[in-house]
XYZ file of N, CA and C in Angstrom:
783
model
N -0.119 -18.158 -26.977
C -1.250 -17.928 -28.111
C -2.183 -17.583 -27.555
N -2.561 -15.750 -27.778
C -3.534 -15.351 -27.033
C -5.190 -16.000 -27.320
N -6.016 -15.813 -26.973
C -7.549 -16.662 -26.781
C -8.313 -15.505 -27.406
N -8.660 -16.350 -28.079
C -9.382 -14.915 -29.397
C -10.922 -14.675 -28.513
N -11.552 -15.144 -27.296
C -12.372 -14.552 -26.608
C -12.220 -15.078 -25.090
N -12.306 -14.163 -23.921
C -12.277 -14.760 -22.947
C -13.943 -13.693 -21.787
N -14.157 -15.077 -21.506
C -15.117 -14.728 -21.276
C -15.656 -14.898 -19.408
N -16.317 -13.844 -18.759
C -16.181 -14.057 -17.631
C -17.666 -13.643 -17.515
N -18.076 -14.613 -16.601
C -19.761 -14.454 -16.107
C -20.231 -14.234 -14.582
N -21.517 -13.980 -14.441
C -22.475 -13.908 -13.468
C -22.141 -13.280 -12.239
N -22.035 -11.895 -12.641
C -21.544 -10.340 -11.977
C -22.666 -9.552 -11.626
N -23.052 -8.566 -10.966
C -24.425 -7.907 -10.714
C -24.662 -7.117 -11.728
N -23.349 -5.843 -12.194
C -23.563 -4.913 -13.117
C -22.522 -4.401 -14.000
N -22.581 -3.965 -15.264
C -21.398 -4.001 -16.173
C -20.108 -4.021 -15.946
N -19.812 -4.606 -16.709
C -17.999 -4.592 -17.110
C -17.663 -3.261 -17.398
N -16.435 -2.750 -16.512
C -15.800 -1.555 -16.365
C -15.117 -1.145 -17.251
N -13.734 -2.379 -17.525
C -12.559 -2.404 -18.256
C -11.786 -3.789 -17.928
N -10.780 -3.584 -18.630
C -9.890 -4.593 -17.622
C -8.576 -4.370 -18.228
N -7.393 -5.348 -17.799
C -6.368 -5.464 -18.132
C -4.914 -7.048 -18.143
N -4.142 -6.149 -18.946
C -3.556 -7.691 -18.764
C -2.121 -7.852 -17.730
N -1.662 -8.741 -17.786
C -0.470 -8.842 -16.847
C 0.318 -9.922 -18.368
N 0.787 -9.353 -19.075
C 0.888 -11.330 -19.887
C 2.001 -11.876 -19.835
N 3.129 -10.917 -19.054
C 4.306 -11.819 -18.688
C 3.695 -12.824 -17.245
N 2.525 -12.669 -16.498
C 2.365 -13.679 -15.993
C 1.284 -14.869 -16.015
N 0.553 -14.218 -17.856
C -0.732 -14.738 -18.318
C -1.850 -14.861 -17.367
N -2.344 -13.211 -17.056
C -3.274 -13.051 -16.106
C -4.027 -12.087 -16.725
N -4.810 -11.388 -16.423
C -6.388 -10.724 -16.557
C -6.851 -10.491 -15.850
N -7.075 -8.808 -15.546
C -8.174 -8.272 -14.242
C -9.350 -7.765 -15.058
N -10.876 -7.790 -14.887
C -11.808 -7.298 -15.160
C -12.585 -6.429 -13.965
N -12.721 -5.308 -14.115
C -13.386 -4.715 -13.217
C -15.341 -4.457 -13.627
N -15.330 -4.949 -12.665
C -17.205 -5.038 -13.164
C -18.131 -4.523 -12.059
N -17.821 -2.975 -11.789
C -18.463 -2.050 -10.864
C -18.317 -1.992 -9.518
N -18.853 -3.562 -9.330
C -18.200 -3.296 -7.624
C -17.397 -4.945 -6.898
N -16.976 -5.276 -8.702
C -16.235 -6.830 -8.168
C -15.176 -6.563 -9.177
N -14.447 -7.142 -8.827
C -12.825 -7.540 -9.380
C -12.080 -8.772 -9.755
N -11.961 -9.165 -10.935
C -11.944 -10.489 -11.258
C -10.923 -10.739 -11.775
N -10.013 -12.190 -11.159
C -8.760 -12.186 -11.650
C -9.190 -13.108 -13.168
N -8.855 -14.153 -13.880
C -8.483 -14.533 -14.790
C -7.154 -14.909 -15.113
N -6.992 -16.499 -15.490
C -5.675 -16.860 -16.244
C -6.104 -16.059 -17.938
N -5.541 -15.997 -19.091
C -5.673 -16.067 -20.255
C -6.244 -17.084 -21.609
N -6.675 -17.906 -20.350
C -7.555 -19.249 -21.160
C -9.237 -18.522 -20.706
N -9.343 -17.407 -19.747
C -10.451 -16.893 -19.544
C -10.739 -17.793 -17.900
N -10.154 -18.880 -17.332
C -10.247 -19.404 -16.152
C -10.610 -18.711 -14.575
N -11.724 -18.472 -14.249
C -11.400 -17.294 -13.419
C -10.523 -18.120 -12.044
N -9.752 -16.634 -11.639
C -8.739 -17.483 -10.686
C -8.892 -16.688 -8.891
N -10.211 -15.478 -9.015
C -10.111 -15.044 -7.845
C -11.503 -14.116 -7.950
N -12.025 -13.618 -7.200
C -13.360 -12.753 -7.533
C -13.737 -11.779 -5.949
N -13.287 -10.798 -5.905
C -13.274 -9.596 -5.054
C -14.277 -8.472 -4.993
N -15.100 -8.712 -4.006
C -16.596 -7.457 -3.560
C -15.624 -6.286 -3.605
N -15.918 -4.897 -4.356
C -15.212 -3.527 -4.027
C -16.513 -2.950 -3.156
N -16.046 -2.734 -1.855
C -16.819 -1.513 -1.403
C -16.789 -0.201 -1.231
N -17.523 0.527 -1.331
C -17.251 1.968 -0.920
C -17.879 2.720 -2.449
N -18.924 2.107 -3.632
C -19.005 2.975 -4.700
C -18.967 2.181 -5.770
N -18.697 2.842 -6.850
C -18.648 2.451 -8.469
C -17.336 1.984 -9.121
N -17.306 1.327 -9.122
C -15.104 0.854 -9.503
C -15.326 1.022 -10.980
N -14.331 1.706 -11.741
C -14.989 2.078 -12.882
C -13.765 1.862 -13.822
N -12.971 2.131 -14.352
C -11.858 1.307 -15.678
C -10.507 1.042 -14.782
N -9.517 -0.067 -15.083
C -8.960 -0.592 -14.641
C -7.659 -0.542 -15.234
N -6.093 -0.314 -15.033
C -5.171 -0.833 -15.575
C -4.203 -1.660 -14.828
N -2.983 -2.089 -14.805
C -2.044 -2.600 -14.485
C -0.576 -2.185 -14.797
N 0.016 -1.939 -13.711
C 1.500 -1.259 -13.806
C 2.222 -1.333 -12.630
N 3.863 -2.663 -12.939
C 4.089 -2.854 -12.075
C 4.068 -3.400 -11.167
N 2.867 -4.321 -10.938
C 2.689 -5.745 -9.719
C 1.738 -5.069 -9.128
N 0.604 -3.748 -9.959
C -0.274 -3.304 -9.064
C -1.598 -2.852 -10.265
N -2.582 -2.923 -9.784
C -3.630 -2.941 -9.967
C -4.500 -1.599 -9.572
N -4.907 -0.237 -10.826
C -5.475 0.841 -10.462
C -6.514 0.810 -10.647
N -7.344 1.382 -10.282
C -9.044 1.440 -10.716
C -9.957 2.690 -9.890
N -10.376 3.300 -10.831
C -10.771 4.433 -10.570
C -12.014 4.109 -9.756
N -12.332 5.016 -8.315
C -13.559 4.586 -7.822
C -13.843 6.162 -7.193
N -15.855 5.848 -6.829
C -17.011 7.067 -7.252
C -17.569 7.017 -5.783
N -17.476 7.240 -5.765
C -18.180 7.400 -3.962
C -19.239 7.124 -3.828
N -20.104 6.304 -2.845
C -21.689 5.806 -3.064
C -22.230 7.781 -2.804
N -23.022 8.001 -3.670
C -24.126 9.103 -3.335
C -24.539 9.073 -1.977
N -24.918 9.590 -0.981
C -26.069 9.699 0.193
C -27.169 9.543 -0.546
N -28.488 8.901 0.841
C -29.170 8.526 0.522
C -30.023 9.210 0.059
N -30.568 9.498 -0.686
C -31.933 10.560 -0.982
C -31.227 11.377 -2.321
N -30.106 11.094 -2.420
C -29.593 11.955 -3.534
C -29.184 11.734 -4.805
N -29.296 11.919 -6.129
C -28.951 11.441 -7.554
C -27.992 9.734 -7.610
N -28.014 9.927 -7.971
C -27.554 8.539 -8.231
C -25.848 8.965 -8.954
N -25.430 10.104 -9.354
C -24.225 10.614 -9.679
C -23.766 11.441 -8.664
N -24.205 11.685 -7.291
C -23.884 12.766 -6.799
C -22.786 12.190 -5.618
N -21.984 11.670 -6.763
C -20.767 11.360 -6.000
C -19.985 11.774 -4.798
N -19.189 11.261 -3.814
C -19.524 11.824 -2.331
C -17.723 11.561 -1.801
N -17.179 10.954 -3.341
C -15.421 10.950 -3.012
C -15.272 10.665 -4.967
N -13.906 11.201 -4.720
C -12.978 10.135 -6.378
C -11.729 10.227 -5.813
N -11.782 8.602 -6.390
C -10.212 8.216 -5.475
C -9.902 6.875 -6.069
N -8.442 6.951 -6.226
C -8.281 5.530 -6.943
C -7.672 4.392 -6.239
N -8.153 3.175 -5.794
C -7.831 2.341 -5.801
C -6.831 1.123 -6.114
N -5.616 0.684 -5.109
C -4.925 0.190 -5.606
C -4.605 -0.816 -4.703
N -4.353 -2.165 -5.793
C -4.157 -3.603 -5.123
C -3.342 -4.287 -5.892
N -2.801 -4.882 -4.960
C -2.029 -6.264 -5.019
C -2.427 -6.607 -6.239
N -1.301 -7.700 -6.758
C -1.803 -8.853 -7.916
C -3.080 -10.033 -7.280
N -2.714 -10.259 -6.086
C -4.080 -11.155 -5.633
C -5.398 -10.840 -4.657
N -5.302 -9.128 -5.443
C -6.258 -8.103 -5.451
C -6.266 -8.028 -3.827
N -5.619 -7.634 -2.849
C -6.333 -7.134 -1.901
C -5.366 -5.668 -2.092
N -6.796 -4.885 -1.405
C -6.854 -3.038 -1.345
C -5.257 -3.139 -0.650
N -4.602 -2.652 -1.390
C -3.358 -1.568 -0.778
C -3.683 -0.301 -0.235
N -4.215 0.785 -0.779
C -4.449 2.145 -0.552
C -5.246 2.805 -1.428
N -5.840 3.417 -1.087
C -6.695 4.707 -1.402
C -6.138 5.588 -2.024
N -6.219 6.327 -2.997
C -5.454 7.638 -3.315
C -6.883 8.898 -3.630
N -7.309 9.733 -3.337
C -8.034 11.087 -2.880
C -7.253 11.954 -4.915
N -8.817 12.092 -5.692
C -7.747 13.055 -6.656
C -8.512 14.120 -6.065
N -7.653 14.893 -5.596
C -8.249 16.600 -4.773
C -8.649 17.335 -5.920
N -7.970 17.526 -7.302
C -8.642 17.787 -8.259
C -10.175 17.893 -8.136
N -10.380 16.517 -8.060
C -12.868 16.539 -8.576
C -12.956 16.777 -7.847
N -12.517 16.980 -6.373
C -13.380 16.954 -4.531
C -13.114 18.390 -4.796
N -12.943 19.328 -5.625
C -12.196 20.706 -5.715
C -13.234 21.459 -6.872
N -12.921 20.742 -7.747
C -13.381 20.948 -8.944
C -15.008 21.000 -8.801
N -15.554 19.707 -8.575
C -17.244 19.665 -8.357
C -17.182 20.392 -7.581
N -16.960 21.327 -6.209
C -17.691 21.663 -5.135
C -17.096 23.255 -5.737
N -16.789 23.400 -6.829
C -16.264 25.171 -7.730
C -16.843 25.234 -8.736
N -15.541 25.901 -9.058
C -15.928 26.274 -10.521
C -15.478 25.067 -11.379
N -16.162 25.206 -12.144
C -16.495 23.356 -13.474
C -16.632 23.510 -14.793
N -15.812 24.306 -15.391
C -15.864 24.904 -17.122
C -16.597 23.629 -17.901
N -15.992 22.907 -17.556
C -16.120 21.459 -18.188
C -16.831 20.382 -18.378
N -17.424 20.711 -17.068
C -18.550 19.850 -16.784
C -18.449 18.644 -15.649
N -17.310 18.569 -15.139
C -16.403 16.930 -14.454
C -17.363 17.176 -14.023
N -17.537 15.143 -14.010
C -18.609 15.040 -12.898
C -17.968 13.855 -12.070
N -16.914 13.206 -12.892
C -16.484 11.834 -12.079
C -15.739 11.470 -12.474
N -14.875 10.170 -12.514
C -13.804 9.581 -13.155
C -13.613 8.756 -13.231
N -13.308 7.826 -14.520
C -13.446 6.294 -15.469
C -11.987 6.033 -15.758
N -11.816 6.127 -17.037
C -10.528 5.711 -17.126
C -9.314 5.956 -16.499
N -8.305 4.888 -16.936
C -7.020 5.371 -16.322
C -6.179 4.349 -16.647
N -4.812 4.805 -16.576
C -3.604 4.527 -17.261
C -2.545 5.096 -16.647
N -1.497 4.065 -17.007
C -0.145 4.440 -16.842
C 0.516 4.776 -17.945
N 1.824 5.921 -18.335
C 2.217 6.236 -19.417
C 3.965 7.085 -18.777
N 4.510 7.021 -19.228
C 5.996 7.621 -19.350
C 6.178 7.708 -17.973
N 5.633 6.833 -17.080
C 5.306 7.206 -15.360
C 4.958 8.115 -15.131
N 4.037 8.490 -15.320
C 2.372 9.457 -14.640
C 1.409 8.490 -14.900
N 0.388 9.140 -14.139
C -1.276 8.120 -13.674
C -1.716 8.944 -14.889
N -2.686 8.880 -15.999
C -3.365 9.273 -16.623
C -5.167 9.036 -16.438
N -6.324 10.224 -15.481
C -6.941 9.949 -15.269
C -8.547 10.281 -15.732
N -9.417 10.032 -16.792
C -9.817 10.002 -17.522
C -11.458 10.854 -16.886
N -11.925 11.666 -17.172
C -12.947 12.651 -16.420
C -13.855 12.097 -17.226
N -15.394 11.788 -16.186
C -16.260 11.575 -17.116
C -16.985 13.289 -17.104
N -17.906 13.313 -18.042
C -18.545 14.744 -18.019
C -19.856 14.653 -17.675
N -20.911 15.821 -17.605
C -22.438 15.905 -17.747
C -22.317 15.840 -19.265
N -23.884 15.363 -19.338
C -24.023 15.335 -21.194
C -25.026 16.501 -21.561
N -24.989 17.802 -21.059
C -25.504 18.749 -21.482
C -24.895 18.840 -22.784
N -25.295 19.629 -23.805
C -24.709 19.650 -25.283
C -23.596 20.776 -25.390
N -23.398 21.609 -24.230
C -22.294 22.466 -24.098
C -20.889 21.982 -23.912
N -21.281 20.615 -23.556
C -19.403 20.087 -22.792
C -19.516 19.435 -24.699
N -18.225 19.541 -24.869
C -17.383 19.044 -26.057
C -15.912 18.340 -26.038
N -15.751 19.153 -24.813
C -14.202 18.738 -24.715
C -13.943 17.593 -23.470
N -13.582 16.554 -24.096
C -13.063 15.756 -22.719
C -11.896 16.001 -22.162
N -11.897 15.547 -20.971
C -10.793 15.586 -20.056
C -9.966 14.792 -19.553
N -8.622 15.061 -19.365
C -7.501 13.894 -18.399
C -6.530 14.728 -17.362
N -6.770 14.094 -16.043
C -5.634 14.563 -15.269
C -5.130 13.851 -15.464
N -3.438 14.251 -15.499
C -2.101 13.839 -15.079
C -2.088 13.892 -13.944
N -0.837 12.743 -13.484
C -0.499 12.620 -11.664
C 0.787 12.164 -11.852
N 1.770 12.766 -10.859
C 2.428 11.272 -10.635
C 2.459 10.217 -10.026
N 3.374 9.305 -9.997
C 2.602 8.061 -9.534
C 2.795 7.582 -8.312
N 2.854 9.309 -7.374
C 2.365 9.573 -6.039
C 0.962 9.783 -5.639
N 0.842 10.176 -6.930
C -0.851 11.259 -7.006
C -0.856 12.282 -6.683
N 0.695 13.286 -7.569
C 0.432 14.446 -7.322
C -0.023 14.955 -8.111
N -0.807 16.009 -8.251
C -1.716 16.658 -9.852
C -0.638 17.645 -10.624
N -0.539 16.998 -11.458
C 0.175 17.712 -12.828
C -0.113 18.980 -13.695
N -1.095 18.268 -14.308
C -2.177 18.918 -15.122
C -2.958 18.473 -15.592
N -3.937 19.517 -15.737
C -5.450 19.035 -16.645
C -5.005 19.051 -18.237
N -5.766 17.932 -19.094
C -5.710 17.860 -20.787
C -7.354 18.144 -20.640
N -7.588 19.175 -21.847
C -8.787 18.888 -22.210
C -8.597 18.745 -24.123
N -9.634 18.178 -24.736
C -9.426 18.679 -26.315
C -10.451 17.878 -26.886
N -11.325 18.665 -27.938
C -12.066 18.955 -28.455
C -12.598 17.412 -28.904
N -13.825 17.013 -29.193
C -14.478 15.146 -29.163
C -15.243 15.123 -29.176
N -15.828 16.431 -28.899
C -17.165 16.561 -28.837
C -18.064 15.860 -28.377
N -19.415 16.098 -28.213
C -20.482 15.650 -26.586
C -20.527 14.151 -26.381
N -20.532 13.091 -25.450
C -20.205 11.942 -25.322
C -20.772 11.534 -24.579
N -21.703 10.512 -24.187
C -22.511 10.382 -23.061
C -21.863 10.324 -21.562
N -21.450 11.009 -20.617
C -20.641 10.476 -19.540
C -19.254 10.255 -19.630
N -18.829 11.182 -20.861
C -17.379 11.124 -20.633
C -16.689 10.245 -21.537
N -15.386 9.792 -21.162
C -14.596 8.688 -21.709
C -15.135 8.077 -20.383
N -15.006 6.292 -20.841
C -14.911 5.358 -20.179
C -13.611 4.550 -19.898
N -13.220 4.528 -21.165
C -11.870 3.625 -20.684
C -10.345 4.759 -21.526
N -9.305 4.589 -20.825
C -8.131 4.953 -21.352
C -6.839 4.320 -21.640
N -6.276 4.176 -22.245
C -5.468 3.000 -21.863
C -4.077 3.606 -22.892
N -2.971 3.555 -22.462
C -1.559 3.652 -23.114
C -1.533 2.729 -23.746
N -0.934 2.709 -25.387
C -0.272 2.142 -26.333
C 1.148 2.078 -26.254
N 2.368 1.043 -25.530
C 3.879 1.001 -26.278
C 3.613 1.319 -27.228
N 3.253 0.314 -27.935
C 3.676 0.170 -28.846
C 3.374 1.117 -30.608
N 2.633 2.122 -29.815
C 2.415 2.943 -31.092
C 2.622 4.838 -30.137
N 2.989 4.164 -29.012
C 3.113 5.198 -28.320
C 2.245 6.665 -28.092
N 0.823 6.034 -27.976
C -0.206 6.680 -28.266
C -1.390 6.173 -27.335
N -2.455 7.007 -26.511
C -3.631 6.912 -25.794
C -4.727 6.319 -27.094
N -5.547 5.677 -25.858
C -7.141 5.369 -26.863
C -8.002 5.669 -25.877
N -9.075 5.977 -26.351
C -10.417 6.088 -25.735
C -11.438 5.613 -25.907
N -12.334 5.177 -25.271
C -13.369 4.522 -25.566
C -14.579 5.918 -25.378
N -15.679 5.809 -25.580
C -16.901 6.018 -25.323
C -18.103 5.324 -24.992
N -19.298 5.491 -24.949
C -20.190 5.357 -25.545
C -21.315 5.715 -26.308
N -21.864 4.967 -26.938
C -23.002 5.580 -28.200
C -23.173 6.349 -27.857
N -23.737 7.546 -28.950
C -24.712 8.609 -28.642
C -26.287 8.205 -28.118
N -26.506 8.890 -27.548
C -28.369 8.912 -27.030
C -29.023 10.310 -27.208
N -28.246 11.147 -27.453
C -28.853 12.595 -28.227
C -28.098 12.723 -29.151
N -29.519 13.427 -30.213
C -28.830 13.830 -31.708
C -27.209 14.724 -31.698
N -27.266 15.376 -30.175
C -26.220 16.143 -30.757
C -24.986 16.002 -29.851
N -24.419 14.424 -29.769
C -23.816 13.302 -29.898
C -22.655 12.862 -30.433
N -21.426 13.058 -30.491
C -20.618 12.196 -31.403
C -21.330 10.781 -32.142
N -20.504 10.299 -33.225
C -21.614 8.952 -33.508
C -20.259 8.079 -33.703
N -19.038 8.122 -33.115
C -17.918 7.478 -33.441
C -17.459 7.381 -31.652
N -16.816 6.081 -31.406
C -16.888 5.368 -29.885
C -15.651 5.110 -29.757
N -14.397 5.254 -30.549
C -12.723 5.025 -30.258
C -12.295 5.876 -30.821
N -11.142 6.686 -30.109
C -10.092 7.403 -30.557
C -8.711 6.771 -30.621
N -7.873 7.631 -31.201
C -6.213 6.995 -31.091
C -6.002 8.714 -30.716
N -5.438 8.829 -29.559
C -5.135 10.357 -28.672
C -3.727 10.852 -28.984
N -2.900 11.622 -29.047
C -1.408 12.171 -29.263
C -1.578 11.913 -27.901
N 0.447 11.295 -27.922
C 1.149 10.765 -26.671
C 0.877 12.280 -25.386
N 1.255 13.368 -26.343
C 0.739 14.653 -25.391
C -0.860 15.496 -25.311
N -2.033 14.356 -25.222
C -3.157 14.479 -24.877
C -3.490 16.016 -25.887
N -3.244 16.525 -27.033
C -3.644 17.478 -27.444
C -4.760 17.029 -28.367
N -4.918 16.710 -29.054
C -5.903 15.340 -29.501
C -6.213 14.594 -29.848
N -6.856 14.082 -30.813
C -7.199 12.468 -31.314
C -6.297 13.138 -33.182
N -6.349 12.200 -33.354
C -5.636 11.433 -35.050
C -6.449 10.587 -35.718
N -7.104 9.859 -35.087
C -8.006 8.199 -36.316
C -9.032 8.252 -35.008
N -10.449 8.404 -35.252
C -11.892 7.777 -35.062
C -12.150 7.016 -35.410
N -12.936 5.870 -34.708
C -13.948 5.041 -35.371
C -15.080 4.429 -34.853
N -16.166 4.415 -35.922
C -17.282 3.386 -34.824
C -17.794 1.973 -34.714
N -16.716 1.821 -33.613
C -16.022 0.458 -33.064
C -16.445 0.656 -31.604
N -17.492 -0.158 -31.229
C -18.142 0.449 -30.206
C -17.591 -0.746 -28.926
N -16.700 -0.199 -27.447
C -16.370 -0.872 -26.764
C -15.930 -0.117 -25.483
N -17.127 0.552 -25.341
C -17.140 0.973 -23.847
C -16.645 0.553 -22.499
N -16.734 -0.999 -21.944
C -16.275 -1.942 -21.094
C -14.905 -2.105 -21.251
N -14.306 -2.065 -22.116
C -12.634 -2.385 -22.023
C -11.790 -2.109 -23.062
N -10.764 -1.534 -22.789
C -9.879 -1.602 -23.960
C -8.224 -1.528 -23.362
N -8.205 -3.238 -24.199
C -6.008 -3.192 -23.582
C -5.422 -3.401 -25.092
N -4.055 -2.255 -25.413
C -3.280 -2.993 -26.384
C -2.800 -3.932 -25.928
N -2.135 -4.790 -26.924
C -1.510 -6.324 -26.473
C -0.055 -5.972 -26.896
N 0.199 -6.949 -27.331
C 1.513 -7.591 -28.276
C 1.010 -7.389 -29.653
N 2.149 -6.899 -30.590
C 2.197 -7.240 -32.090
C 1.109 -6.766 -32.587
N 0.416 -5.613 -32.296
C -0.453 -4.933 -32.845
C -2.057 -5.813 -32.157
N -2.276 -6.446 -31.494
C -2.843 -7.268 -30.986
C -3.410 -6.140 -29.842
N -5.495 -6.652 -30.196
C -5.770 -5.652 -28.998
C -7.299 -6.685 -28.389
N -6.963 -6.400 -26.888
C -9.068 -6.672 -26.694
C -9.808 -5.653 -26.711
N -10.735 -5.775 -27.383
C -11.924 -5.089 -27.576
C -13.027 -5.726 -26.417
N -13.894 -5.072 -26.243
C -14.846 -5.228 -25.189
C -16.588 -5.635 -25.860
N -16.881 -5.944 -24.667
C -18.815 -6.841 -25.314
C -19.059 -6.879 -23.986
N -20.611 -6.040 -23.539
C -21.350 -6.926 -22.223
C -22.370 -7.891 -22.427
N -22.834 -8.660 -21.914
C -24.072 -9.324 -21.948
C -24.819 -9.353 -20.865
N -26.056 -9.362 -21.013
C -26.982 -9.700 -20.084
C -27.267 -8.171 -19.370
N -28.462 -8.844 -18.364
C -28.965 -7.885 -17.837
C -28.565 -7.990 -15.573
N -28.970 -6.692 -14.815
C -28.849 -6.638 -13.372
C -29.941 -7.670 -13.486
N -29.693 -9.157 -12.578
C -27.995 -8.882 -11.784
C -27.313 -9.682 -12.264
N -27.339 -10.738 -13.208
C -26.708 -11.472 -13.785
C -26.075 -10.658 -15.788
N -24.811 -10.351 -15.189
C -24.485 -9.861 -16.603
C -22.767 -10.481 -17.206
N -22.758 -10.692 -18.039
C -21.446 -11.342 -18.625
C -20.704 -10.487 -19.543
N -19.504 -10.638 -19.453
C -19.051 -9.582 -20.261
C -17.406 -10.332 -21.216
N -17.060 -10.108 -22.311
C -16.547 -10.975 -22.765
C -15.193 -9.440 -23.332
N -14.183 -10.198 -23.577
C -12.574 -9.390 -24.001
C -12.838 -10.399 -25.445
N -12.936 -9.751 -26.374
C -12.435 -10.157 -27.851
C -11.110 -9.769 -28.169
N -10.352 -10.865 -29.143
C -9.493 -10.510 -30.105
C -9.562 -9.943 -30.986
N -8.756 -8.291 -31.049
C -8.936 -7.341 -32.492
C -7.546 -7.600 -33.055
N -6.797 -7.283 -33.939
C -6.075 -7.084 -34.819
C -5.896 -5.643 -35.454
N -5.398 -4.668 -35.109
C -4.926 -3.287 -35.817
C -4.389 -3.496 -37.147
N -5.182 -2.757 -38.462
C -4.466 -2.402 -39.051
C -4.014 -1.356 -39.674
N -4.089 -0.617 -38.869
C -3.349 0.687 -39.126
C -4.065 2.057 -39.490
N -5.261 1.256 -40.180
C -6.791 2.456 -40.318
C -8.118 1.994 -39.912
N -7.830 0.675 -38.890
C -9.020 -0.146 -38.250
C -8.744 -1.048 -37.699
N -9.469 -1.779 -37.738
C -9.968 -3.206 -36.521
C -10.132 -4.508 -37.059
N -9.906 -5.048 -36.734
C -10.039 -6.419 -37.730
C -10.702 -7.662 -36.270
N -11.054 -8.487 -36.727
C -11.834 -9.394 -35.492
C -10.947 -10.669 -35.364
N -10.219 -11.245 -35.034
C -9.338 -12.239 -35.123
C -10.381 -13.262 -34.715
N -10.499 -13.970 -35.997
C -10.939 -15.552 -35.796
C -10.802 -16.484 -35.338
N -11.169 -17.598 -34.898
C -10.528 -19.120 -34.887
C -10.113 -19.640 -36.251
């Protein structure tokens, strides 16, 4: 039986995403510059510092944890002048196995960039391909969300774009839902009048657009489970002492209900 809330504590920056391995009864949390492993009771099993930049969303697939990493800006540059765009690949004990450059982002941010791509964040695996959500600039003109499709060897396949409306920093979490054969994206709430007022979108598996949207805020993690259950996120605290929670919800077909004790 899944716990109604899993609570991780005392890390410097806010939670970025989480992923579960239900078969082995563990959960992984990305916390910007740490990755944390717990059991499904919330007991911390391991914590590892991640170096070289901003660790974003994570996903679990076939014994490996995939996490998007934005390279640290050079001294004196703006906070989002990322120096690299890679996916870190960890084993189940959080040992770093490999880093894969996302060449499409490197080339785009140096050249033509009609969608305002700035970084990478959400990540998931679906139908044998890796999908990586792009962060975007927050100017009013950027109304499309963008997702990069790659093979499992990180060969670029396709750029998918679909109109949602402008969101602060683009997609935060990207999750494949095998039960519904769709994807879910989470975004931050609006901080400008022109930005969308919804936070969670159900996206067609071909990534041609969304079919449902909800005003439920979960930009720090979103994880489909079994039997219509999901973990949604909550952030608490301020730098350098932050906490994060994964709350259990049930999808009703037209919304989400918190599962209470």
